[in-house]
mmCIF file of C-alpha atoms in Angstrom:
data_model
loop_
_atom_site.group_PDB
_atom_site.id
_atom_site.type_symbol
_atom_site.label_atom_id
_atom_site.label_comp_id
_atom_site.label_asym_id
_atom_site.label_seq_id
_atom_site.Cartn_x
_atom_site.Cartn_y
_atom_site.Cartn_z
ATOM 1 C CA MET D 1 93.471 168.033 262.631
ATOM 2 C CA SER D 2 91.315 164.641 263.295
ATOM 3 C CA ASP D 3 90.415 162.569 260.049
ATOM 4 C CA ARG D 4 87.813 163.036 257.942
ATOM 5 C CA PRO D 5 85.729 166.059 260.679
ATOM 6 C CA THR D 6 81.347 166.290 259.550
ATOM 7 C CA PRO D 7 81.995 169.391 256.562
ATOM 8 C CA VAL D 8 81.779 172.283 258.295
ATOM 9 C CA GLY D 9 78.621 173.409 255.813
ATOM 10 C CA ALA D 10 76.579 170.236 257.204
ATOM 11 C CA LEU D 11 77.097 171.357 260.539
ATOM 12 C CA LEU D 12 76.194 174.557 259.498
ATOM 13 C CA ARG D 13 73.034 173.822 257.943
ATOM 14 C CA ALA D 14 72.518 171.838 261.165
ATOM 15 C CA ALA D 15 71.714 174.266 262.948
ATOM 16 C CA PRO D 16 70.069 176.956 264.228
ATOM 17 C CA PRO D 17 70.082 180.202 262.406
ATOM 18 C CA ASP D 18 71.681 182.301 265.110
ATOM 19 C CA ARG D 19 74.128 180.142 266.699
ATOM 20 C CA LEU D 20 76.222 180.110 263.776
ATOM 21 C CA PRO D 21 79.081 181.106 265.059
ATOM 22 C CA GLU D 22 79.193 178.895 267.700
ATOM 23 C CA VAL D 23 79.294 176.229 265.461
ATOM 24 C CA VAL D 24 82.048 177.304 263.940
ATOM 25 C CA ALA D 25 84.075 177.906 266.873
ATOM 26 C CA ASP D 26 82.967 174.745 267.363
ATOM 27 C CA HIS D 27 84.365 173.055 264.750
ATOM 28 C CA LEU D 28 87.570 174.827 264.911
ATOM 29 C CA ARG D 29 89.184 173.916 267.806
ATOM 30 C CA ARG D 30 88.264 170.647 268.015
ATOM 31 C CA HIS D 31 89.948 170.235 264.608
ATOM 32 C CA TYR D 32 92.431 173.071 264.118
ATOM 33 C CA ALA D 33 93.691 173.438 267.423
ATOM 34 C CA ALA D 34 92.014 177.017 268.154
ATOM 35 C CA GLY D 35 92.058 179.397 271.155
ATOM 36 C CA ARG D 36 89.590 182.675 270.129
ATOM 37 C CA VAL D 37 87.802 182.415 267.764
ATOM 38 C CA GLU D 38 85.715 185.346 266.714
ATOM 39 C CA ALA D 39 83.199 186.835 263.250
ATOM 40 C CA LEU D 40 83.625 189.891 263.386
ATOM 41 C CA LEU D 41 80.331 191.795 260.759
ATOM 42 C CA GLY D 42 80.671 195.410 258.933
ATOM 43 C CA ASP D 43 78.915 198.182 260.265
ATOM 44 C CA LEU D 44 76.299 199.919 258.412
ATOM 45 C CA ALA D 45 78.239 202.704 257.482
ATOM 46 C CA MET D 46 81.594 200.549 256.697
ATOM 47 C CA THR D 47 83.038 201.985 259.083
ATOM 48 C CA SER D 48 84.490 199.022 261.277
ATOM 49 C CA LEU D 49 84.302 194.909 262.537
ATOM 50 C CA TRP D 50 81.885 194.429 264.999
ATOM 51 C CA PRO D 51 82.200 191.431 267.044
ATOM 52 C CA LEU D 52 79.124 188.894 267.043
ATOM 53 C CA LEU D 53 80.913 185.789 269.492
ATOM 54 C CA GLU D 54 81.448 189.001 272.818
ATOM 55 C CA PRO D 55 79.271 191.787 271.284
ATOM 56 C CA ASP D 56 81.146 193.760 274.448
ATOM 57 C CA GLY D 57 83.848 193.023 272.807
ATOM 58 C CA PRO D 58 86.903 195.806 271.310
ATOM 59 C CA ALA D 59 86.017 196.815 267.466
ATOM 60 C CA GLY D 60 87.917 194.967 265.105
ATOM 61 C CA ASN D 61 91.619 195.551 264.635
ATOM 62 C CA ALA D 62 93.948 197.109 261.811
ATOM 63 C CA LEU D 63 94.528 194.333 260.666
ATOM 64 C CA ALA D 64 91.211 193.169 260.931
ATOM 65 C CA VAL D 65 90.189 196.258 259.723
ATOM 66 C CA ARG D 66 92.758 195.844 256.583
ATOM 67 C CA CYS D 67 91.306 191.761 256.308
ATOM 68 C CA PHE D 68 88.440 193.985 255.184
ATOM 69 C CA GLY D 69 89.818 195.883 252.817
ATOM 70 C CA SER D 70 91.588 193.965 250.685
ATOM 71 C CA GLN D 71 89.320 190.941 250.870
ATOM 72 C CA ARG D 72 92.714 189.021 251.366
ATOM 73 C CA PRO D 73 93.852 186.428 254.057
ATOM 74 C CA LEU D 74 96.273 187.965 256.396
ATOM 75 C CA VAL D 75 98.365 185.976 258.961
ATOM 76 C CA ASP D 76 100.317 187.071 262.014
ATOM 77 C CA ALA D 77 102.136 185.483 263.925
ATOM 78 C CA ASN D 78 99.714 182.537 265.010
ATOM 79 C CA ARG D 79 95.981 185.007 264.420
ATOM 80 C CA ALA D 80 95.285 184.156 261.291
ATOM 81 C CA TYR D 81 92.365 187.386 259.629
ATOM 82 C CA LEU D 82 89.980 185.564 256.056
ATOM 83 C CA PRO D 83 87.193 187.924 254.969
ATOM 84 C CA LEU D 84 83.607 186.991 255.063
ATOM 85 C CA THR D 85 82.592 187.426 251.728
ATOM 86 C CA VAL D 86 79.961 185.994 249.670
ATOM 87 C CA TRP D 87 78.938 186.585 245.892
ATOM 88 C CA GLY D 88 81.502 189.637 246.092
ATOM 89 C CA GLU D 89 79.417 190.617 249.222
ATOM 90 C CA ARG D 90 81.734 191.979 251.817
ATOM 91 C CA LEU D 91 80.105 190.350 255.508
ATOM 92 C CA GLY D 92 83.309 191.136 257.563
ATOM 93 C CA VAL D 93 85.823 188.789 258.833
ATOM 94 C CA LEU D 94 86.547 185.525 260.673
ATOM 95 C CA VAL D 95 89.678 185.315 263.497
ATOM 96 C CA VAL D 96 91.260 181.746 264.160
ATOM 97 C CA GLU D 97 94.101 182.475 267.693
ATOM 98 C CA THR D 98 95.546 178.677 266.625
ATOM 99 C CA SER D 99 98.953 176.919 267.726
ATOM 100 C CA LEU D 100 99.279 174.872 265.050
ATOM 101 C CA PRO D 101 102.187 175.551 262.569
ATOM 102 C CA PRO D 102 101.518 177.616 259.761
ATOM 103 C CA GLY D 103 102.199 176.389 256.222
ATOM 104 C CA SER D 104 100.387 172.897 254.906
ATOM 105 C CA GLY D 105 97.170 174.276 253.103
ATOM 106 C CA LEU D 106 96.224 175.845 257.050
ATOM 107 C CA THR D 107 94.974 179.027 255.331
ATOM 108 C CA GLY D 108 93.459 177.732 252.880
ATOM 109 C CA GLU D 109 91.407 175.154 255.136
ATOM 110 C CA LEU D 110 90.706 178.133 257.703
ATOM 111 C CA SER D 111 89.435 180.352 254.142
ATOM 112 C CA ALA D 112 87.378 177.207 253.340
ATOM 113 C CA VAL D 113 85.706 177.587 256.572
ATOM 114 C CA ALA D 114 84.939 180.876 256.253
ATOM 115 C CA ASP D 115 83.257 181.078 252.682
ATOM 116 C CA GLU D 116 80.563 178.471 254.607
ATOM 117 C CA LEU D 117 80.029 180.577 257.257
ATOM 118 C CA ALA D 118 79.681 183.370 254.721
ATOM 119 C CA VAL D 119 77.246 182.076 252.426
ATOM 120 C CA ALA D 120 75.600 180.607 255.831
ATOM 121 C CA LEU D 121 75.083 183.775 257.702
ATOM 122 C CA ARG D 122 73.950 184.962 254.059
ATOM 123 C CA ALA D 123 71.120 183.254 254.259
ATOM 124 C CA ALA D 124 70.012 183.214 257.829
ATOM 125 C CA ASP D 125 70.128 187.325 257.690
ATOM 126 C CA GLN D 126 67.001 186.872 256.614
ATOM 127 C CA VAL D 127 64.903 184.901 259.928
ATOM 128 C CA THR D 128 67.057 185.889 262.654
ATOM 129 C CA ASP D 129 67.727 189.645 264.159
ATOM 130 C CA ARG D 130 70.658 188.371 266.125
ATOM 131 C CA TYR D 131 73.564 189.376 262.486
ATOM 132 C CA ARG D 132 71.211 193.166 262.523
ATOM 133 C CA ARG D 133 71.591 193.956 265.402
ATOM 134 C CA VAL D 134 75.795 193.543 265.804
ATOM 135 C CA ALA D 135 75.791 195.910 262.442
ATOM 136 C CA ARG D 136 73.424 198.779 264.147
ATOM 137 C CA ARG D 137 75.522 200.771 265.926
ATOM 138 C CA GLU D 138 72.196 202.661 266.521
ATOM 139 C CA ARG D 139 68.791 202.476 266.254
ATOM 140 C CA LEU D 140 67.492 203.133 262.187
ATOM 141 C CA THR D 141 64.852 205.611 261.597
ATOM 142 C CA MET D 142 61.729 204.184 260.030
ATOM 143 C CA ALA D 143 61.930 205.416 256.588
ATOM 144 C CA ALA D 144 66.214 204.439 257.534
ATOM 145 C CA GLU D 145 64.303 200.710 258.217
ATOM 146 C CA LEU D 146 62.904 200.519 255.090
ATOM 147 C CA GLN D 147 64.770 201.370 252.344
ATOM 148 C CA TRP D 148 67.992 198.702 254.015
ATOM 149 C CA GLU D 149 64.810 196.338 254.150
ATOM 150 C CA LEU D 150 64.427 196.940 250.498
ATOM 151 C CA LEU D 151 68.300 196.711 249.117
ATOM 152 C CA PRO D 152 69.648 193.691 247.304
ATOM 153 C CA GLY D 153 73.265 193.826 248.806
ATOM 154 C CA ARG D 154 75.939 196.383 249.503
ATOM 155 C CA SER D 155 78.094 194.464 246.773
ATOM 156 C CA LEU D 156 77.983 191.839 244.622
ATOM 157 C CA GLY D 157 80.473 190.050 241.788
ATOM 158 C CA ASP D 158 82.360 187.759 239.238
ATOM 159 C CA ARG D 159 85.365 187.483 237.573
ATOM 160 C CA ARG D 160 83.797 189.987 235.030
ATOM 161 C CA PHE D 161 82.538 192.928 237.519
ATOM 162 C CA LEU D 162 82.745 194.022 240.704
ATOM 163 C CA VAL D 163 79.236 196.389 242.590
ATOM 164 C CA ALA D 164 78.890 197.587 245.404
ATOM 165 C CA GLY D 165 76.345 201.139 246.576
ATOM 166 C CA GLN D 166 75.838 203.057 249.818
ATOM 167 C CA LEU D 167 73.587 205.469 252.011
ATOM 168 C CA GLU D 168 74.219 208.133 253.686
ATOM 169 C CA PRO D 169 72.892 208.792 256.265
ATOM 170 C CA ALA D 170 73.205 205.091 256.637
ATOM 171 C CA TYR D 171 70.571 205.422 259.185
ATOM 172 C CA ALA D 172 68.070 208.412 258.649
ATOM 173 C CA VAL D 173 69.035 207.451 254.681
ATOM 174 C CA TYR D 174 64.250 208.130 253.184
ATOM 175 C CA GLY D 175 64.293 208.381 249.207
ATOM 176 C CA ASP D 176 68.085 207.717 247.832
ATOM 177 C CA HIS D 177 68.565 203.937 247.457
ATOM 178 C CA PHE D 178 70.354 200.809 244.680
ATOM 179 C CA ASP D 179 68.921 197.268 242.566
ATOM 180 C CA TRP D 180 70.670 195.398 240.830
ATOM 181 C CA THR D 181 70.166 192.008 239.540
ATOM 182 C CA VAL D 182 72.858 189.520 237.577
ATOM 183 C CA THR D 183 71.632 186.708 235.153
ATOM 184 C CA GLY D 184 73.860 185.526 232.453
ATOM 185 C CA ASP D 185 75.702 188.343 230.675
ATOM 186 C CA ARG D 186 73.783 191.350 231.511
ATOM 187 C CA LEU D 187 73.620 192.898 234.877
ATOM 188 C CA THR D 188 71.011 195.180 235.999
ATOM 189 C CA LEU D 189 71.505 198.045 237.506
ATOM 190 C CA THR D 190 69.020 201.480 239.605
ATOM 191 C CA VAL D 191 69.440 204.252 241.339
ATOM 192 C CA LEU D 192 66.948 206.225 242.621
ATOM 193 C CA ASN D 193 65.588 209.654 244.654
ATOM 194 C CA GLY D 194 62.577 209.048 245.088
ATOM 195 C CA HIS D 195 60.573 213.536 246.116
ATOM 196 C CA GLY D 196 60.820 213.750 249.103
ATOM 197 C CA ALA D 197 61.934 213.159 253.006
ATOM 198 C CA GLY D 198 61.279 211.206 256.005
ATOM 199 C CA LEU D 199 58.902 207.950 255.392
ATOM 200 C CA ASP D 200 57.132 209.178 252.322
ATOM 201 C CA ALA D 201 59.976 209.280 250.696
ATOM 202 C CA ALA D 202 61.054 205.636 251.067
ATOM 203 C CA VAL D 203 56.895 204.242 250.456
ATOM 204 C CA LEU D 204 57.481 206.182 247.059
ATOM 205 C CA THR D 205 61.264 204.487 246.276
ATOM 206 C CA ALA D 206 60.072 200.868 247.670
ATOM 207 C CA VAL D 207 56.414 200.755 245.203
ATOM 208 C CA ALA D 208 58.947 202.180 242.199
ATOM 209 C CA VAL D 209 61.446 199.714 243.340
ATOM 210 C CA ASN D 210 59.317 196.953 243.864
ATOM 211 C CA ALA D 211 57.789 197.862 240.036
ATOM 212 C CA MET D 212 60.710 197.918 238.318
ATOM 213 C CA ARG D 213 60.965 193.464 239.794
ATOM 214 C CA ASN D 214 57.702 192.850 239.030
ATOM 215 C CA ALA D 215 58.478 194.267 235.350
ATOM 216 C CA ARG D 216 61.769 192.817 235.340
ATOM 217 C CA ARG D 217 61.301 189.535 237.204
ATOM 218 C CA SER D 218 58.805 189.539 234.586
ATOM 219 C CA GLY D 219 61.350 189.958 231.597
ATOM 220 C CA SER D 220 60.967 193.509 230.760
ATOM 221 C CA ASP D 221 64.234 195.253 229.692
ATOM 222 C CA ILE D 222 64.863 198.564 231.369
ATOM 223 C CA VAL D 223 61.567 200.554 229.007
ATOM 224 C CA GLU D 224 59.793 198.766 229.885
ATOM 225 C CA GLN D 225 60.218 198.442 233.748
ATOM 226 C CA ALA D 226 60.805 202.153 234.254
ATOM 227 C CA GLU D 227 57.336 202.678 232.093
ATOM 228 C CA LEU D 228 54.968 200.847 234.401
ATOM 229 C CA ALA D 229 57.057 201.477 237.775
ATOM 230 C CA SER D 230 55.704 205.825 235.888
ATOM 231 C CA ASP D 231 51.940 204.616 235.773
ATOM 232 C CA ALA D 232 52.656 202.600 239.386
ATOM 233 C CA LEU D 233 53.554 206.457 240.946
ATOM 234 C CA HIS D 234 51.428 208.472 239.112
ATOM 235 C CA ALA D 235 48.171 206.172 239.447
ATOM 236 C CA ARG D 236 49.335 206.233 243.716
ATOM 237 C CA TYR D 237 50.328 209.885 243.915
ATOM 238 C CA GLY D 238 48.430 211.143 241.102
ATOM 239 C CA GLY D 239 51.769 213.332 240.007
ATOM 240 C CA ALA D 240 52.596 215.339 243.054
ATOM 241 C CA ALA D 241 55.291 212.692 243.575
ATOM 242 C CA HIS D 242 58.094 211.262 242.044
ATOM 243 C CA ALA D 243 61.913 209.211 241.678
ATOM 244 C CA ALA D 244 64.424 210.310 239.569
ATOM 245 C CA THR D 245 65.812 207.027 238.266
ATOM 246 C CA LEU D 246 69.111 205.884 236.502
ATOM 247 C CA LEU D 247 68.397 202.682 234.539
ATOM 248 C CA LEU D 248 71.168 200.852 233.318
ATOM 249 C CA GLU D 249 71.626 197.366 231.155
ATOM 250 C CA ILE D 250 75.161 195.924 230.954
ATOM 251 C CA ASP D 251 76.805 193.205 228.796
ATOM 252 C CA LEU D 252 79.044 192.171 230.671
ATOM 253 C CA VAL D 253 80.684 190.492 227.728
ATOM 254 C CA GLY D 254 81.121 193.866 225.378
ATOM 255 C CA GLY D 255 80.531 195.973 227.396
ATOM 256 C CA GLN D 256 77.731 198.070 225.778
ATOM 257 C CA VAL D 257 75.264 199.808 227.962
ATOM 258 C CA ALA D 258 72.007 200.477 227.922
ATOM 259 C CA ALA D 259 70.292 203.692 229.290
ATOM 260 C CA VAL D 260 67.442 205.163 230.693
ATOM 261 C CA ASP D 261 67.659 208.690 232.535
ATOM 262 C CA ALA D 262 64.958 209.106 234.388
ATOM 263 C CA GLY D 263 65.833 212.169 236.297
ATOM 264 C CA SER D 264 68.842 213.250 238.509
ATOM 265 C CA PRO D 265 71.464 210.360 238.708
ATOM 266 C CA ARG D 266 74.358 211.384 237.181
ATOM 267 C CA ALA D 267 76.964 209.059 235.727
ATOM 268 C CA VAL D 268 81.124 209.701 234.945
ATOM 269 C CA ILE D 269 83.632 206.491 233.703
ATOM 270 C CA ALA D 270 86.565 206.482 235.481
ATOM 271 C CA ARG D 271 89.357 205.258 232.588
ATOM 272 C CA GLU D 272 92.837 204.881 233.055
ATOM 273 C CA ARG D 273 94.316 207.956 233.864
ATOM 274 C CA GLY D 274 91.180 210.587 233.099
ATOM 275 C CA ILE D 275 87.504 210.763 233.922
ATOM 276 C CA HIS D 276 84.598 211.555 231.704
ATOM 277 C CA THR D 277 80.850 211.684 232.473
ATOM 278 C CA VAL D 278 78.188 209.989 231.208
ATOM 279 C CA ASN D 279 76.074 212.038 228.652
ATOM 280 C CA LEU D 280 72.458 211.509 228.870
ATOM 281 C CA GLU D 281 69.417 213.327 227.962
ATOM 282 C CA GLN D 282 67.330 213.640 230.840
ATOM 283 C CA GLN D 283 63.837 212.437 230.363
ATOM 284 C CA LEU D 284 60.714 212.418 233.373
ATOM 285 C CA PRO D 285 61.271 211.012 236.452
ATOM 286 C CA LEU D 286 58.724 208.480 237.094
ATOM 287 C CA GLY D 287 55.463 209.098 238.051
ATOM 288 C CA MET D 288 55.400 212.867 237.484
ATOM 289 C CA PHE D 289 52.752 212.362 234.445
ATOM 290 C CA GLY D 290 50.936 209.798 233.653
ATOM 291 C CA GLU D 291 51.427 206.665 230.690
ATOM 292 C CA THR D 292 54.982 208.506 229.342
ATOM 293 C CA ARG D 293 57.296 207.025 227.527
ATOM 294 C CA TYR D 294 60.662 206.938 227.684
ATOM 295 C CA GLU D 295 63.909 205.540 225.071
ATOM 296 C CA ILE D 296 67.107 204.012 224.832
ATOM 297 C CA GLN D 297 69.812 205.842 224.845
ATOM 298 C CA ARG D 298 73.879 203.703 224.790
ATOM 299 C CA PHE D 299 77.325 204.023 225.379
ATOM 300 C CA ARG D 300 79.906 201.663 225.805
ATOM 301 C CA LEU D 301 82.580 200.607 228.540
ATOM 302 C CA GLU D 302 86.287 199.806 227.964
ATOM 303 C CA PRO D 303 87.679 196.421 230.065
ATOM 304 C CA ALA D 304 89.180 198.160 233.282
ATOM 305 C CA ASP D 305 86.417 200.854 232.902
ATOM 306 C CA ARG D 306 84.637 201.978 236.489
ATOM 307 C CA LEU D 307 81.143 202.654 236.638
ATOM 308 C CA LEU D 308 80.491 205.426 239.297
ATOM 309 C CA VAL D 309 76.853 206.391 239.993
ATOM 310 C CA VAL D 310 75.264 208.941 242.630
ATOM 311 C CA SER D 311 71.871 210.446 243.417
ATOM 312 C CA ASP D 312 71.896 214.551 243.276
ATOM 313 C CA GLY D 313 72.711 214.219 247.898
ATOM 314 C CA VAL D 314 76.126 214.059 246.041
ATOM 315 C CA HIS D 315 76.017 215.374 242.806
ATOM 316 C CA ALA D 316 74.294 218.338 243.552
ATOM 317 C CA ALA D 317 75.700 219.035 247.570
ATOM 318 C CA SER D 318 76.394 222.763 248.122
ATOM 319 C CA PRO D 319 77.415 223.467 251.957
ATOM 320 C CA ARG D 320 76.705 226.433 252.925
ATOM 321 C CA GLY D 321 76.844 227.490 248.823
ATOM 322 C CA ARG D 322 79.990 226.127 248.207
ATOM 323 C CA VAL D 323 80.212 225.265 244.231
ATOM 324 C CA PRO D 324 78.395 221.533 244.177
ATOM 325 C CA TYR D 325 80.444 218.599 244.743
ATOM 326 C CA GLY D 326 79.933 217.744 241.610
ATOM 327 C CA GLU D 327 81.337 220.360 239.955
ATOM 328 C CA THR D 328 84.886 219.241 241.012
ATOM 329 C CA ALA D 329 85.606 217.281 245.241
ATOM 330 C CA LEU D 330 84.021 214.795 243.386
ATOM 331 C CA LEU D 331 85.863 213.844 239.860
ATOM 332 C CA THR D 332 88.989 214.244 243.804
ATOM 333 C CA ALA D 333 87.313 211.656 245.173
ATOM 334 C CA LEU D 334 87.280 210.008 242.282
ATOM 335 C CA ARG D 335 90.999 209.269 241.614
ATOM 336 C CA ARG D 336 92.019 208.728 244.844
ATOM 337 C CA THR D 337 89.876 204.864 244.609
ATOM 338 C CA ARG D 338 92.197 204.608 241.786
ATOM 339 C CA LEU D 339 93.806 201.768 243.399
ATOM 340 C CA GLN D 340 91.150 200.467 245.843
ATOM 341 C CA PRO D 341 88.534 197.840 245.371
ATOM 342 C CA ALA D 342 84.615 199.321 244.503
ATOM 343 C CA THR D 343 84.134 198.079 247.629
ATOM 344 C CA GLU D 344 86.319 200.163 249.285
ATOM 345 C CA ALA D 345 85.783 203.202 246.783
ATOM 346 C CA VAL D 346 81.729 204.245 247.215
ATOM 347 C CA GLY D 347 83.684 204.748 250.744
ATOM 348 C CA THR D 348 86.680 207.286 250.007
ATOM 349 C CA VAL D 349 83.384 209.353 247.929
ATOM 350 C CA MET D 350 81.324 209.383 250.954
ATOM 351 C CA ARG D 351 83.822 210.496 253.531
ATOM 352 C CA GLY D 352 84.858 212.993 250.593
ATOM 353 C CA LEU D 353 82.070 213.825 250.496
ATOM 354 C CA ARG D 354 80.814 214.457 254.801
ATOM 355 C CA ASP D 355 84.761 216.523 254.289
ATOM 356 C CA TYR D 356 82.618 219.159 252.468
ATOM 357 C CA HIS D 357 80.306 219.337 254.468
ATOM 358 C CA ALA D 358 82.429 220.729 257.043
ATOM 359 C CA GLY D 359 80.491 219.194 259.667
ATOM 360 C CA GLU D 360 77.501 220.681 258.509
ATOM 361 C CA ASP D 361 74.396 218.244 258.148
ATOM 362 C CA PRO D 362 73.984 216.940 255.082
ATOM 363 C CA ASP D 363 70.443 219.112 253.111
ATOM 364 C CA ASP D 364 69.217 215.288 251.991
ATOM 365 C CA ASP D 365 70.193 211.849 251.718
ATOM 366 C CA ALA D 366 73.018 210.681 249.670
ATOM 367 C CA VAL D 367 73.485 206.896 247.389
ATOM 368 C CA THR D 368 76.735 206.232 246.032
ATOM 369 C CA VAL D 369 77.407 202.694 243.750
ATOM 370 C CA CYS D 370 80.737 202.303 242.011
ATOM 371 C CA LEU D 371 81.400 198.877 239.347
ATOM 372 C CA ASP D 372 84.348 198.447 238.435
ATOM 373 C CA TRP D 373 84.138 195.447 234.807
ATOM 374 C CA ARG D 374 86.927 193.087 234.427
ATOM 375 C CA ARG D 375 85.267 191.331 231.538
#
């Protein structure tokens, strides 16, 4: 290693946004005796990792997938696997082959390079399509394009919490959606199920989400967010279309949760070895009637609780007239996630849903959001 190389963060900030992997690879070869370097990105369905530097190369191997899932560096002989993560959002894995001996802080230094690359990739994603092209393994429908563009990310977290969400079918979702934001010790989380199908449902959800964001960013609480969104939808659709929505405001210090239940999304809490349904009184979906007023209901999380919120495409799914997935199979899938982080748990629940359909196309799109409160 040479003395005092230019910090990789400075190199990334000076680079064109579509050339970030090449800048990191060159830095690693110059200063860490690296041979092969690859940056792998997770696809939209979060089922595999795909290369940026060698776009025709194979998907990430089992060690890369394990690194992505565990979010911990792995070293195998002369190859290091390093998670690309920023603010709790998993982007992919940086793979570095080096002739330098392990130890002496090498893994820590390579991890710091991966962290810088992750932050840069998150920012560059807004101004270049290169990284999104790699993450897409097939073409999105127009409705799905709108929904993915509207998402806040796929996971978010710090020492207090970790929240993750997943949409299905990833390339053809339409009305289901989730949104979140953290400010101070308050996490605001919403899960929506827009009425209808295709692009019409996606546009409806986009109106609702942006109305709630408009209210939230003006300092409004979740009641005012729901009421503004409901008024906006009713003004646009006259009651002919609506958005079933669950709005939650979570105190990350004390665990108190304020809720507005405006429709079909359901919530359950996994606590120790038990699973408890969050019983809320359902109010009218957003946009069904003009000047609808909403009330807050409250419940509480305990340390180490897992909160799972699902749309009716999950809890009400009943392929071939079977018992709805939410009655028993969802609880079984949730129990299987006990040792998984929230980022892995959403995938386990969705895989369980796909298995429940036994090869049949689902009648509805679906969203799952999982929150771990770490306190």
